[in-house]
Amino acid sequence: MAKPYRSRSQVVHELLATIQSEGPVGVTRLTSVVNLTHGRIQEHLGAFEENGLVVCAEGERSAWTLTPRGAQALEELRRVDRAMRDFGINL
Amino acid sequence: MPSGDAIAVTVVQLATAGAALCGVWRCRRLQRYGSDRRLTALAWFFGLFAAAVLLNVAWQAQVGVAFEERLGGALVGPGPGNATHGAPPYGFTLFRPEGVERANLWLAGHHALMLASLVVGVWAFGTRRPEAPAVAAAAGFVFIGELVPTMLALEAGVALYLAARAFLNHVAVKSPGALQAALGFLLFFVGHLLFSVAHQPGMGHAAFGDVLNLVGIVLLVQVLPGKR
């Protein structure tokens, strides 16, 4: 079933949360949890890696884990989500 | 020289606009990991509100008795060929206060932006309304002046809707942040209600309403996560 509209930050939130809870995690697992295509997941992971939010285990291209910086980003996204719930905004 | 009261009101209004702009900045900063239309909507709410307050400051500075001599010329500039004596007080008709409400472009813009800000708030809470806040902007300012009490009442009504939604959200969510948002919107509503019931044609806002608005906006901005 198609997921309702998600902002980019909500997608980022879901991806980082999945990597944190299930990491080290592969792209295939992420596609089923976050409901994005393989290509889109790869794009996001590339951007995350560039910004130091995630790392891939050495020698393996499909075992992603969160860095401390990624955990910090996830915490901020969680706080944003809480604030939006506090405002009652659900767009 | 402007009176102490006039300066105090202006300072409170500028602080309110500053707090709302701080909200815009927070919303933008919180989107560094990706765009979020909830934060974008909130940023528009704060931004339009800040712009509305700044236009009101400009209007009050222009028509306020204490400021009239001081800023009247500075705001509109002298007309061509009459830079010294005998110049009409306002060079552009758009800025000339008209009618008993002393309505001009500043005042019309203030109400249009305030309504737009509130409509964005209503939309963000999930209910679309076919409001067209700027629809009256093309009409004459005397006509706008006649609409001022209606616009103030409409602003108070929409603010009441936001306060009611925030309260219901607090009942559902029951978190300190939701309580703070509900309180912020409540003060926001009471401030707008005071603007409406204490309205005197051609005069500025009720000062106490401005203070309530300031506290309300600060509470709302503080719901957004700050720097850590």
mmCIF file of C-alpha atoms in Angstrom, chain A residues 11-56:
data_model
loop_
_atom_site.group_PDB
_atom_site.id
_atom_site.type_symbol
_atom_site.label_atom_id
_atom_site.label_comp_id
_atom_site.label_asym_id
_atom_site.label_seq_id
_atom_site.Cartn_x
_atom_site.Cartn_y
_atom_site.Cartn_z
ATOM 1 C CA VAL A 11 11.838 10.320 4.797
ATOM 2 C CA VAL A 12 15.264 11.186 6.227
ATOM 3 C CA HIS A 13 13.839 10.659 9.722
ATOM 4 C CA GLU A 14 12.462 7.216 8.828
ATOM 5 C CA LEU A 15 15.694 6.139 7.139
ATOM 6 C CA LEU A 16 17.929 7.243 10.019
ATOM 7 C CA ALA A 17 15.563 5.688 12.590
ATOM 8 C CA THR A 18 15.610 2.368 10.719
ATOM 9 C CA ILE A 19 19.403 2.424 10.405
ATOM 10 C CA GLN A 20 19.675 3.152 14.127
ATOM 11 C CA SER A 21 17.240 0.468 15.251
ATOM 12 C CA GLU A 22 18.260 -2.249 12.801
ATOM 13 C CA GLY A 23 21.800 -1.306 11.840
ATOM 14 C CA PRO A 24 24.005 -2.592 10.374
ATOM 15 C CA VAL A 25 21.318 -2.738 7.730
ATOM 16 C CA GLY A 26 21.319 -3.319 3.981
ATOM 17 C CA VAL A 27 19.615 -1.364 1.228
ATOM 18 C CA THR A 28 17.110 -4.133 0.517
ATOM 19 C CA ARG A 29 15.871 -4.059 4.096
ATOM 20 C CA LEU A 30 15.611 -0.252 3.952
ATOM 21 C CA THR A 31 13.521 -0.373 0.768
ATOM 22 C CA SER A 32 10.927 -2.565 2.444
ATOM 23 C CA VAL A 33 10.800 -0.610 5.710
ATOM 24 C CA VAL A 34 10.834 2.912 4.281
ATOM 25 C CA ASN A 35 8.944 2.032 1.094
ATOM 26 C CA LEU A 36 11.262 3.765 -1.379
ATOM 27 C CA THR A 37 12.907 2.440 -4.513
ATOM 28 C CA HIS A 38 16.420 1.025 -4.428
ATOM 29 C CA GLY A 39 17.695 4.017 -6.418
ATOM 30 C CA ARG A 40 16.126 6.584 -4.082
ATOM 31 C CA ILE A 41 17.552 4.821 -1.024
ATOM 32 C CA GLN A 42 21.014 4.824 -2.636
ATOM 33 C CA GLU A 43 20.693 8.564 -3.328
ATOM 34 C CA HIS A 44 19.776 9.276 0.292
ATOM 35 C CA LEU A 45 22.550 7.039 1.636
ATOM 36 C CA GLY A 46 25.078 8.762 -0.610
ATOM 37 C CA ALA A 47 24.012 12.159 0.735
ATOM 38 C CA PHE A 48 24.052 10.886 4.328
ATOM 39 C CA GLU A 49 27.534 9.444 3.873
ATOM 40 C CA GLU A 50 28.772 12.708 2.377
ATOM 41 C CA ASN A 51 27.477 14.560 5.431
ATOM 42 C CA GLY A 52 28.923 12.031 7.875
ATOM 43 C CA LEU A 53 25.554 10.788 9.134
ATOM 44 C CA VAL A 54 26.087 7.112 8.242
ATOM 45 C CA VAL A 55 29.002 4.805 7.482
ATOM 46 C CA CYS A 56 29.219 1.541 5.651
#
